[in-house]
Amino acid sequence: MTELKNDLLLKALLREPTERTPLWIMRQAGRYLPEYREVRAQAGDFMSLCRNPELACEVTMQPLRRYKLDAAILFSDILTVPDALGLGLYFEAGEGPKFERPVQSTAQIGKLAVPDVSETLGYVFDAVRTIRRELDGQVPLIGFAGSPWTVGTYMVEGGSSREFPIIKGLAAEAPAALDSMLDIVARTTTEYLNAQVEAGAQAIMIFDTWGSALERDDYLRFSLAPMQKIVDGLTRQNEGRRIPVILFTKGAGVLLKDMVATGCDALGVDWTTSLADARQYTGDKVALQGNLDPATLRESPEVIRQGVADTLASYGKGPGHVFNLGHGVTPDIDPDHVAVLVDAVHELSPQYH
Ligand code: CP3
């Protein structure tokens, strides 16, 4: 295996000292980049792009050519897992993801089974291998999946939702059936992530976008417990290095305290919790990743630089911070504004180390 030339991300995720704060950006490959829109048009649609390892590799590399980022993230989607479970994922123009066969009854849950991931998701592992070859040790590659709860909201509601009426109905009326559906998603996701590691992913992130829509007890049962099962089953060492695991429940707030106990290495933090508070909640037991509001990227270079300065100051001195936004960069952002953010992190972060 090629030597890793920039291991700042892996060090920071393990709370080891670095000379500056490493950074990457959620959704760094995406529609805000004209070169992404070009490749996406060439692929025809989003899932065809994900299923083509050469094109998925190309869009993964695009942000690294523009910006001094410290990680690449696999180009794919969290909904490849339910697609592999047979639900029939498709994207309706302007409407986001949809499923042909959503899972809305206990009878449908009873028919779900863990698929052979090498058969159903082999295109993702091909993409990981292709990206690793192309990266040639430049920066580490992050693999990812959705949390079972977040993936489950799409599986049950049939697409994006604001209120989650059907899955919350299941949680109230058939909680054991919901547990068993989430268990199947968790077991599939564990195999999926371990195959990503085997193919070359060097860190793993689990996206739990909708966990904080649940009240605390339900969060612990339906969101955190299935993530815990995944963490327990993950390969944590490969190519002679530890594979750090990042959990990200958007809007977690004080739930960060519960998340530490999973044995993850790092927690993603959104902008509704200051990094100073997050550091207190977690007692410096894990690294923290975040947390500038993506809306800041719409503002002037001065405001962006100040946002970066405030975020770095909020974490304060010492190792264990990975700079990121608090959620993904949105399609309306000017790519030059992202450059301002990246340069500001490079310039302002060394004083904290
Ligand atoms: O961060 C990255 O650069 C890696 C790629 C990535 C994508 N989706 C690509 C994508 C990652 C990590 C995701 C995760 C994801 N997907 C989440 C969790 C993180 C989050 O943002 O909260 C969720 C909830 C999804 C489900 C999903 N996929 C939705 C709701 C949509 C539609 C969003 C939209 O803006 O239309 C997608 C499609 C999607 N996934 C796009 C990208 C770049 C846009 C597709 C396109 O039209 O080109």
GROMACS .gro file of N, CA and C in nm, residues 1 9 20 36 43-44 65-66 84 95 101 135-136 182 201 214 231 244 255 276 290 320 352:
model
   69
    1MET      N    1   0.082  -0.122   0.000
    1MET     CA    2   0.000   0.000   0.000
    1MET      C    3   0.086   0.127   0.000
    9LEU      N    4  -0.589   1.426   0.932
    9LEU     CA    5  -0.727   1.390   0.969
    9LEU      C    6  -0.726   1.270   1.064
   20ARG      N    7  -0.164   2.183   1.269
   20ARG     CA    8  -0.279   2.272   1.244
   20ARG      C    9  -0.406   2.185   1.245
   36TYR      N   10  -1.886   1.935  -1.118
   36TYR     CA   11  -1.973   1.825  -1.073
   36TYR      C   12  -2.098   1.818  -1.161
   43ALA      N   13  -2.346   1.153  -1.669
   43ALA     CA   14  -2.391   1.024  -1.615
   43ALA      C   15  -2.540   1.003  -1.640
   44GLY      N   16  -2.616   1.114  -1.657
   44GLY     CA   17  -2.760   1.102  -1.679
   44GLY      C   18  -2.838   1.131  -1.553
   65ARG      N   19  -0.892   1.901  -0.609
   65ARG     CA   20  -0.813   1.977  -0.707
   65ARG      C   21  -0.828   2.127  -0.681
   66ARG      N   22  -0.942   2.169  -0.632
   66ARG     CA   23  -0.966   2.312  -0.608
   66ARG      C   24  -0.912   2.361  -0.475
   84ALA      N   25  -3.027  -0.180  -0.172
   84ALA     CA   26  -2.977  -0.319  -0.170
   84ALA      C   27  -3.075  -0.412  -0.098
   95GLU      N   28  -3.743   1.657  -0.639
   95GLU     CA   29  -3.818   1.606  -0.524
   95GLU      C   30  -3.734   1.522  -0.428
  101ARG      N   31  -4.094   0.067  -0.331
  101ARG     CA   32  -4.159  -0.026  -0.238
  101ARG      C   33  -4.122   0.009  -0.094
  135LEU      N   34  -0.608   0.855  -0.550
  135LEU     CA   35  -0.556   0.941  -0.443
  135LEU      C   36  -0.405   0.922  -0.424
  136ASP      N   37  -0.359   0.800  -0.445
  136ASP     CA   38  -0.216   0.770  -0.434
  136ASP      C   39  -0.155   0.823  -0.304
  182LEU      N   40  -3.477  -0.211   1.210
  182LEU     CA   41  -3.352  -0.137   1.231
  182LEU      C   42  -3.234  -0.232   1.251
  201ALA      N   43  -1.128   0.218   0.259
  201ALA     CA   44  -1.171   0.335   0.337
  201ALA      C   45  -1.088   0.342   0.464
  214LEU      N   46  -3.640   1.255   1.746
  214LEU     CA   47  -3.699   1.163   1.846
  214LEU      C   48  -3.686   1.220   1.987
  231VAL      N   49  -2.108   0.014   1.552
  231VAL     CA   50  -1.975   0.043   1.608
  231VAL      C   51  -1.913  -0.085   1.663
  244PRO      N   52  -1.062   0.525   1.243
  244PRO     CA   53  -1.148   0.603   1.332
  244PRO      C   54  -1.293   0.603   1.285
  255LEU      N   55  -2.732   1.516   2.383
  255LEU     CA   56  -2.722   1.373   2.349
  255LEU      C   57  -2.576   1.333   2.320
  276ALA      N   58  -1.732   2.463   2.234
  276ALA     CA   59  -1.691   2.473   2.376
  276ALA      C   60  -1.785   2.389   2.463
  290GLY      N   61  -1.660   1.977   1.326
  290GLY     CA   62  -1.761   2.077   1.293
  290GLY      C   63  -1.703   2.215   1.307
  320GLY      N   64  -0.764   1.723   1.861
  320GLY     CA   65  -0.897   1.661   1.863
  320GLY      C   66  -1.005   1.741   1.794
  352TYR      N   67  -0.360   2.731   1.760
  352TYR     CA   68  -0.430   2.648   1.859
  352TYR      C   69  -0.358   2.516   1.887
   0.00000   0.00000   0.00000
